[in-house]
Short mmCIF file of C-alpha atoms in Angstrom, two decimals:
data_model
loop_
_atom_site.label_atom_id
_atom_site.label_comp_id
_atom_site.label_asym_id
_atom_site.label_seq_id
_atom_site.Cartn_x
_atom_site.Cartn_y
_atom_site.Cartn_z
CA MET Y 1 -14.61 16.38 -2.72
CA ILE Y 2 -16.17 16.07 -6.17
CA THR Y 3 -18.70 18.91 -8.34
CA THR Y 4 -19.88 19.46 -11.49
CA ASN Y 5 -21.11 22.77 -11.98
CA ASP Y 6 -23.08 23.06 -15.24
CA LEU Y 7 -21.27 20.09 -16.01
CA THR Y 8 -22.30 19.25 -20.81
CA LYS Y 9 -20.91 16.90 -22.91
CA LYS Y 10 -21.88 16.74 -26.81
CA TYR Y 11 -20.90 14.32 -29.43
CA GLY Y 12 -22.71 16.70 -32.25
CA GLY Y 13 -26.64 17.73 -31.74
CA HIS Y 14 -26.83 14.33 -28.75
CA ILE Y 15 -26.39 15.61 -25.72
CA ALA Y 16 -24.82 12.80 -23.61
CA LEU Y 17 -25.16 15.09 -20.86
CA ASP Y 18 -26.80 17.92 -19.59
CA ASN Y 19 -25.72 19.90 -17.51
CA LEU Y 20 -25.23 18.48 -14.22
CA ASN Y 21 -25.16 19.64 -10.59
CA LEU Y 22 -23.16 17.60 -8.49
CA ASN Y 23 -21.36 17.98 -4.69
CA VAL Y 24 -19.62 14.49 -2.89
CA LYS Y 25 -18.00 15.75 0.59
CA GLU Y 26 -15.64 13.43 2.72
CA GLY Y 27 -17.20 10.98 3.69
CA GLU Y 28 -20.08 11.31 1.61
CA ILE Y 29 -21.28 7.56 -0.91
CA TYR Y 30 -23.65 9.44 -3.61
CA CYS Y 31 -25.00 6.71 -6.34
CA LEU Y 32 -25.40 7.81 -9.54
CA LEU Y 33 -28.73 5.27 -10.72
CA GLY Y 34 -29.90 5.13 -14.18
CA ALA Y 35 -29.87 3.31 -17.77
CA ASN Y 36 -27.76 3.51 -19.92
CA GLY Y 37 -26.99 5.71 -21.74
CA ALA Y 38 -28.74 8.21 -19.10
CA GLY Y 39 -24.58 9.79 -18.89
CA LYS Y 40 -23.70 7.92 -16.21
CA THR Y 41 -20.61 6.68 -17.60
CA THR Y 42 -19.53 10.22 -20.00
CA THR Y 43 -19.27 12.05 -15.70
CA ILE Y 44 -17.60 9.40 -14.22
CA ASN Y 45 -15.31 9.82 -17.08
CA LEU Y 46 -15.39 13.73 -17.47
CA LEU Y 47 -13.69 14.04 -13.79
CA LEU Y 48 -11.13 11.16 -14.56
CA GLY Y 49 -10.09 14.16 -17.54
CA PHE Y 50 -10.60 11.33 -20.26
CA ILE Y 51 -13.16 13.71 -22.10
CA GLU Y 52 -13.24 17.43 -21.85
CA PRO Y 53 -16.72 18.76 -21.44
CA THR Y 54 -18.54 21.69 -23.70
CA SER Y 55 -19.22 23.11 -21.75
CA GLY Y 56 -19.61 23.92 -17.67
CA SER Y 57 -16.82 22.48 -15.27
CA ALA Y 58 -15.18 19.44 -12.88
CA PHE Y 59 -13.59 19.71 -10.16
CA ILE Y 60 -11.88 17.35 -8.16
CA ASN Y 61 -10.87 18.59 -4.31
CA GLN Y 62 -11.63 21.74 -5.51
CA LEU Y 63 -9.41 21.66 -8.59
CA ASN Y 64 -10.51 21.62 -12.58
CA VAL Y 65 -9.90 17.84 -14.03
CA HIS Y 66 -9.35 20.30 -17.61
CA GLU Y 67 -6.67 22.50 -16.07
CA ASN Y 68 -5.07 20.71 -13.69
CA PRO Y 69 -5.84 17.16 -15.31
CA LYS Y 70 -2.11 14.82 -13.68
CA ALA Y 71 -3.22 17.34 -9.89
CA THR Y 72 -6.74 15.52 -9.65
CA LYS Y 73 -5.47 11.98 -10.36
CA GLN Y 74 -2.64 12.57 -7.27
CA PHE Y 75 -6.41 12.71 -5.61
CA LEU Y 76 -8.16 9.68 -6.64
CA ALA Y 77 -9.29 6.12 -7.48
CA TYR Y 78 -11.24 4.35 -10.33
CA ILE Y 79 -12.64 0.50 -10.72
CA PRO Y 80 -14.15 0.63 -13.40
CA GLU Y 81 -16.79 -2.83 -14.07
CA ASN Y 82 -14.24 -4.49 -15.55
CA LEU Y 83 -10.72 -3.39 -13.26
CA MET Y 84 -7.10 -4.04 -15.73
CA LEU Y 85 -4.42 -5.97 -13.94
CA TYR Y 86 -1.17 -7.59 -14.84
CA PRO Y 87 -2.28 -10.76 -15.60
CA SER Y 88 0.86 -12.02 -14.80
CA LEU Y 89 1.80 -10.28 -12.29
CA THR Y 90 1.03 -11.32 -8.69
CA ALA Y 91 -2.09 -9.30 -6.34
CA VAL Y 92 1.23 -7.77 -4.28
CA GLU Y 93 3.17 -6.51 -7.50
CA ASN Y 94 0.87 -5.42 -8.84
CA LEU Y 95 -0.16 -3.66 -5.71
CA ASP Y 96 3.38 -2.76 -5.44
CA TYR Y 97 3.08 -1.14 -9.48
CA PHE Y 98 0.52 0.40 -9.11
CA SER Y 99 1.41 2.65 -6.14
CA GLY Y 100 4.97 2.88 -8.08
CA ILE Y 101 3.09 5.17 -10.37
CA ALA Y 102 1.27 6.72 -8.42
CA GLY Y 103 4.52 7.97 -6.52
CA LYS Y 104 3.67 5.90 -3.00
CA LYS Y 105 7.15 3.13 -2.53
CA PRO Y 106 4.85 0.92 0.08
CA THR Y 107 6.92 -1.82 1.85
CA THR Y 108 5.51 -5.47 0.83
CA THR Y 109 4.49 -6.15 4.27
CA ALA Y 110 3.45 -2.33 3.52
CA LEU Y 111 1.99 -3.64 0.44
CA LYS Y 112 0.35 -7.08 1.57
CA GLY Y 113 -1.35 -4.43 4.92
CA PHE Y 114 -3.44 -2.88 1.66
CA LEU Y 115 -4.89 -6.04 0.72
CA GLU Y 116 -5.76 -7.25 3.91
CA ASP Y 117 -7.94 -4.50 4.63
CA ALA Y 118 -9.44 -4.81 1.54
CA GLY Y 119 -9.92 -8.30 2.15
CA LEU Y 120 -7.83 -10.47 -0.24
CA GLN Y 121 -7.53 -13.85 0.95
CA PRO Y 122 -3.59 -14.13 2.43
CA GLU Y 123 -2.94 -17.65 0.64
CA ALA Y 124 -4.14 -15.02 -3.10
CA TYR Y 125 -1.08 -12.39 -1.92
CA ASP Y 126 1.31 -14.10 -4.53
CA LYS Y 127 -1.09 -16.00 -6.60
CA ARG Y 128 -0.81 -13.98 -10.46
CA THR Y 129 -3.98 -12.23 -10.52
CA SER Y 130 -4.93 -14.06 -13.44
CA THR Y 131 -6.32 -16.37 -12.28
CA PHE Y 132 -8.69 -14.43 -10.36
CA SER Y 133 -12.90 -13.80 -9.79
CA LYS Y 134 -13.99 -10.27 -10.71
CA GLY Y 135 -13.98 -9.79 -6.95
CA MET Y 136 -10.81 -10.85 -5.99
CA ARG Y 137 -9.67 -7.73 -8.43
CA GLN Y 138 -11.89 -5.27 -7.64
CA LYS Y 139 -10.67 -5.60 -4.09
CA VAL Y 140 -7.30 -4.92 -5.51
CA GLY Y 141 -8.26 -2.53 -6.96
CA ILE Y 142 -10.18 -1.10 -3.44
CA ALA Y 143 -6.33 -1.79 -2.00
CA ILE Y 144 -5.02 0.25 -4.56
CA ALA Y 145 -6.95 3.74 -3.25
CA LEU Y 146 -5.64 2.62 0.03
CA ALA Y 147 -2.68 2.52 -0.37
CA LYS Y 148 -2.60 5.76 -3.24
CA ASP Y 149 -3.97 7.07 0.30
CA ALA Y 150 -7.56 8.32 -2.61
CA LYS Y 151 -9.65 11.23 -1.41
CA VAL Y 152 -11.79 10.17 -3.97
CA LEU Y 153 -13.46 6.63 -5.37
CA LEU Y 154 -14.54 6.89 -8.95
CA LEU Y 155 -16.76 3.46 -9.70
CA ASP Y 156 -18.26 2.06 -13.13
CA GLU Y 157 -21.10 -0.68 -12.27
CA PRO Y 158 -18.17 -2.19 -10.41
CA THR Y 159 -20.93 -5.16 -8.49
CA SER Y 160 -21.49 -5.61 -12.33
CA GLY Y 161 -21.01 -10.07 -12.48
CA LEU Y 162 -20.21 -10.03 -9.53
CA ASP Y 163 -22.68 -12.81 -6.79
CA PRO Y 164 -24.21 -11.49 -4.08
CA LYS Y 165 -21.79 -12.34 -1.46
CA ALA Y 166 -18.67 -10.48 -3.30
CA SER Y 167 -21.38 -7.93 -4.00
CA ASN Y 168 -21.84 -7.75 -0.27
CA GLU Y 169 -18.24 -7.76 0.82
CA PHE Y 170 -18.05 -5.39 -1.59
CA GLY Y 171 -20.01 -2.69 -0.21
CA ASN Y 172 -18.85 -3.54 3.54
CA LEU Y 173 -15.40 -2.82 2.02
CA LEU Y 174 -16.97 0.80 0.83
CA GLN Y 175 -18.28 2.04 4.32
CA LYS Y 176 -15.11 1.32 5.35
CA LEU Y 177 -13.11 3.99 3.04
CA ARG Y 178 -16.91 5.99 4.62
CA LYS Y 179 -15.07 6.30 7.79
CA LYS Y 180 -11.95 7.62 6.54
CA GLY Y 181 -13.13 10.04 4.53
CA VAL Y 182 -12.98 9.27 0.48
CA ALA Y 183 -15.57 10.40 -0.81
CA THR Y 184 -17.56 8.12 -3.67
CA LEU Y 185 -19.42 8.01 -7.13
CA MET Y 186 -20.90 4.94 -8.13
CA ALA Y 187 -22.24 5.03 -11.46
CA THR Y 188 -24.29 1.30 -11.22
CA HIS Y 189 -27.87 -0.48 -12.13
CA ASP Y 190 -27.69 -1.85 -8.84
CA LEU Y 191 -30.44 -1.14 -6.43
CA PHE Y 192 -30.67 -3.13 -3.67
CA ARG Y 193 -26.98 -2.18 -3.42
CA ALA Y 194 -27.11 1.44 -4.09
CA LYS Y 195 -29.92 1.21 -0.58
CA GLU Y 196 -27.97 -0.07 1.01
CA VAL Y 197 -24.20 1.39 0.28
CA ALA Y 198 -25.21 5.20 -0.67
CA THR Y 199 -25.46 8.16 1.08
CA HIS Y 200 -27.34 10.00 -0.95
CA ILE Y 201 -29.38 8.69 -4.68
CA GLY Y 202 -29.40 10.56 -8.19
CA ILE Y 203 -31.39 8.92 -10.78
CA MET Y 204 -30.18 10.24 -14.40
CA LYS Y 205 -31.64 9.69 -17.68
CA GLY Y 206 -31.29 11.11 -21.04
CA GLY Y 207 -27.52 12.64 -19.71
CA GLN Y 208 -30.23 14.75 -16.71
CA LEU Y 209 -30.31 14.15 -13.55
CA LYS Y 210 -33.93 13.96 -12.51
CA GLN Y 211 -34.68 12.89 -8.89
CA GLN Y 212 -31.65 13.35 -6.17
CA PHE Y 213 -32.68 11.95 -3.11
CA MET Y 214 -30.46 10.86 0.99
CA ALA Y 215 -30.54 7.34 1.17
CA ASP Y 216 -31.43 7.33 4.74
CA ASP Y 217 -35.43 8.82 3.77
CA ILE Y 218 -36.33 6.59 0.72
CA SER Y 219 -36.80 2.45 1.51
CA LEU Y 220 -36.03 0.43 -1.16
CA SER Y 221 -39.69 -0.30 -2.35
CA GLN Y 222 -40.08 3.54 -3.06
CA LEU Y 223 -36.67 4.00 -5.07
CA GLU Y 224 -37.90 1.20 -6.62
CA LYS Y 225 -41.38 3.28 -7.73
CA ALA Y 226 -38.37 6.11 -8.18
CA TYR Y 227 -36.44 4.79 -9.98
CA LEU Y 228 -38.90 2.92 -12.68
CA ASN Y 229 -41.80 5.34 -12.92
CA THR Y 230 -38.20 8.26 -13.54
CA MET Y 231 -37.89 5.19 -16.90
CA ASP Y 232 -41.20 5.95 -17.46
CA TYR Y 233 -41.23 1.71 -17.67
CA LYS Y 234 -45.55 0.44 -17.52
CA GLU Y 235 -44.24 -2.17 -14.65
CA THR Y 236 -46.47 -1.34 -11.48
CA VAL Y 237 -44.47 -1.61 -8.20
CA SER Y 238 -46.75 -3.33 -4.68
#
């Protein structure tokens, strides 16, 4: 569902992404770890078609993103670090609006069902999203993915700033989507959450994918050590 072939992005003499090769299948959650500037967000932006590659290619559901920008967006949902909703609209109204953009016209009952599946409390359905916490906004983002029937979910630091409870709830929602066959690519700094939710984990540095793991094959302490070693940090892990 998500494929990159030697995907490269250069800005003048700076290489933001260097020959990235990824393959995320249905029902897989791939977490990209790395410091700021590692190339995680650049990868997400290339898959969204927000920027053009210098070389290589990106595919969503076997369609070339930059040859089929509108068609590929029909298959995916995107949740950035700070999800932008219309603050004067309620959760239901936001969901109705974004569903309409995707060509969907769910009933009000169906919209509330998506919000329920995303874990939003019923008393919040008809409240303006200007009053929502980040965790609540992220749940509306998941509801948008459900309403859109997205096959691919692209996430850029979605748990940044969430308290442990909200972060855990978000991880549980990703597992529900995984069971529905959604392919997820998540850029994150959160090693713990990556280990908890991912099927596959990659560590990036300087625009390159340095290491890859099956999540079940590595412990959290091993992942932390691999991350620190890749980053060339001096800290040691017992």
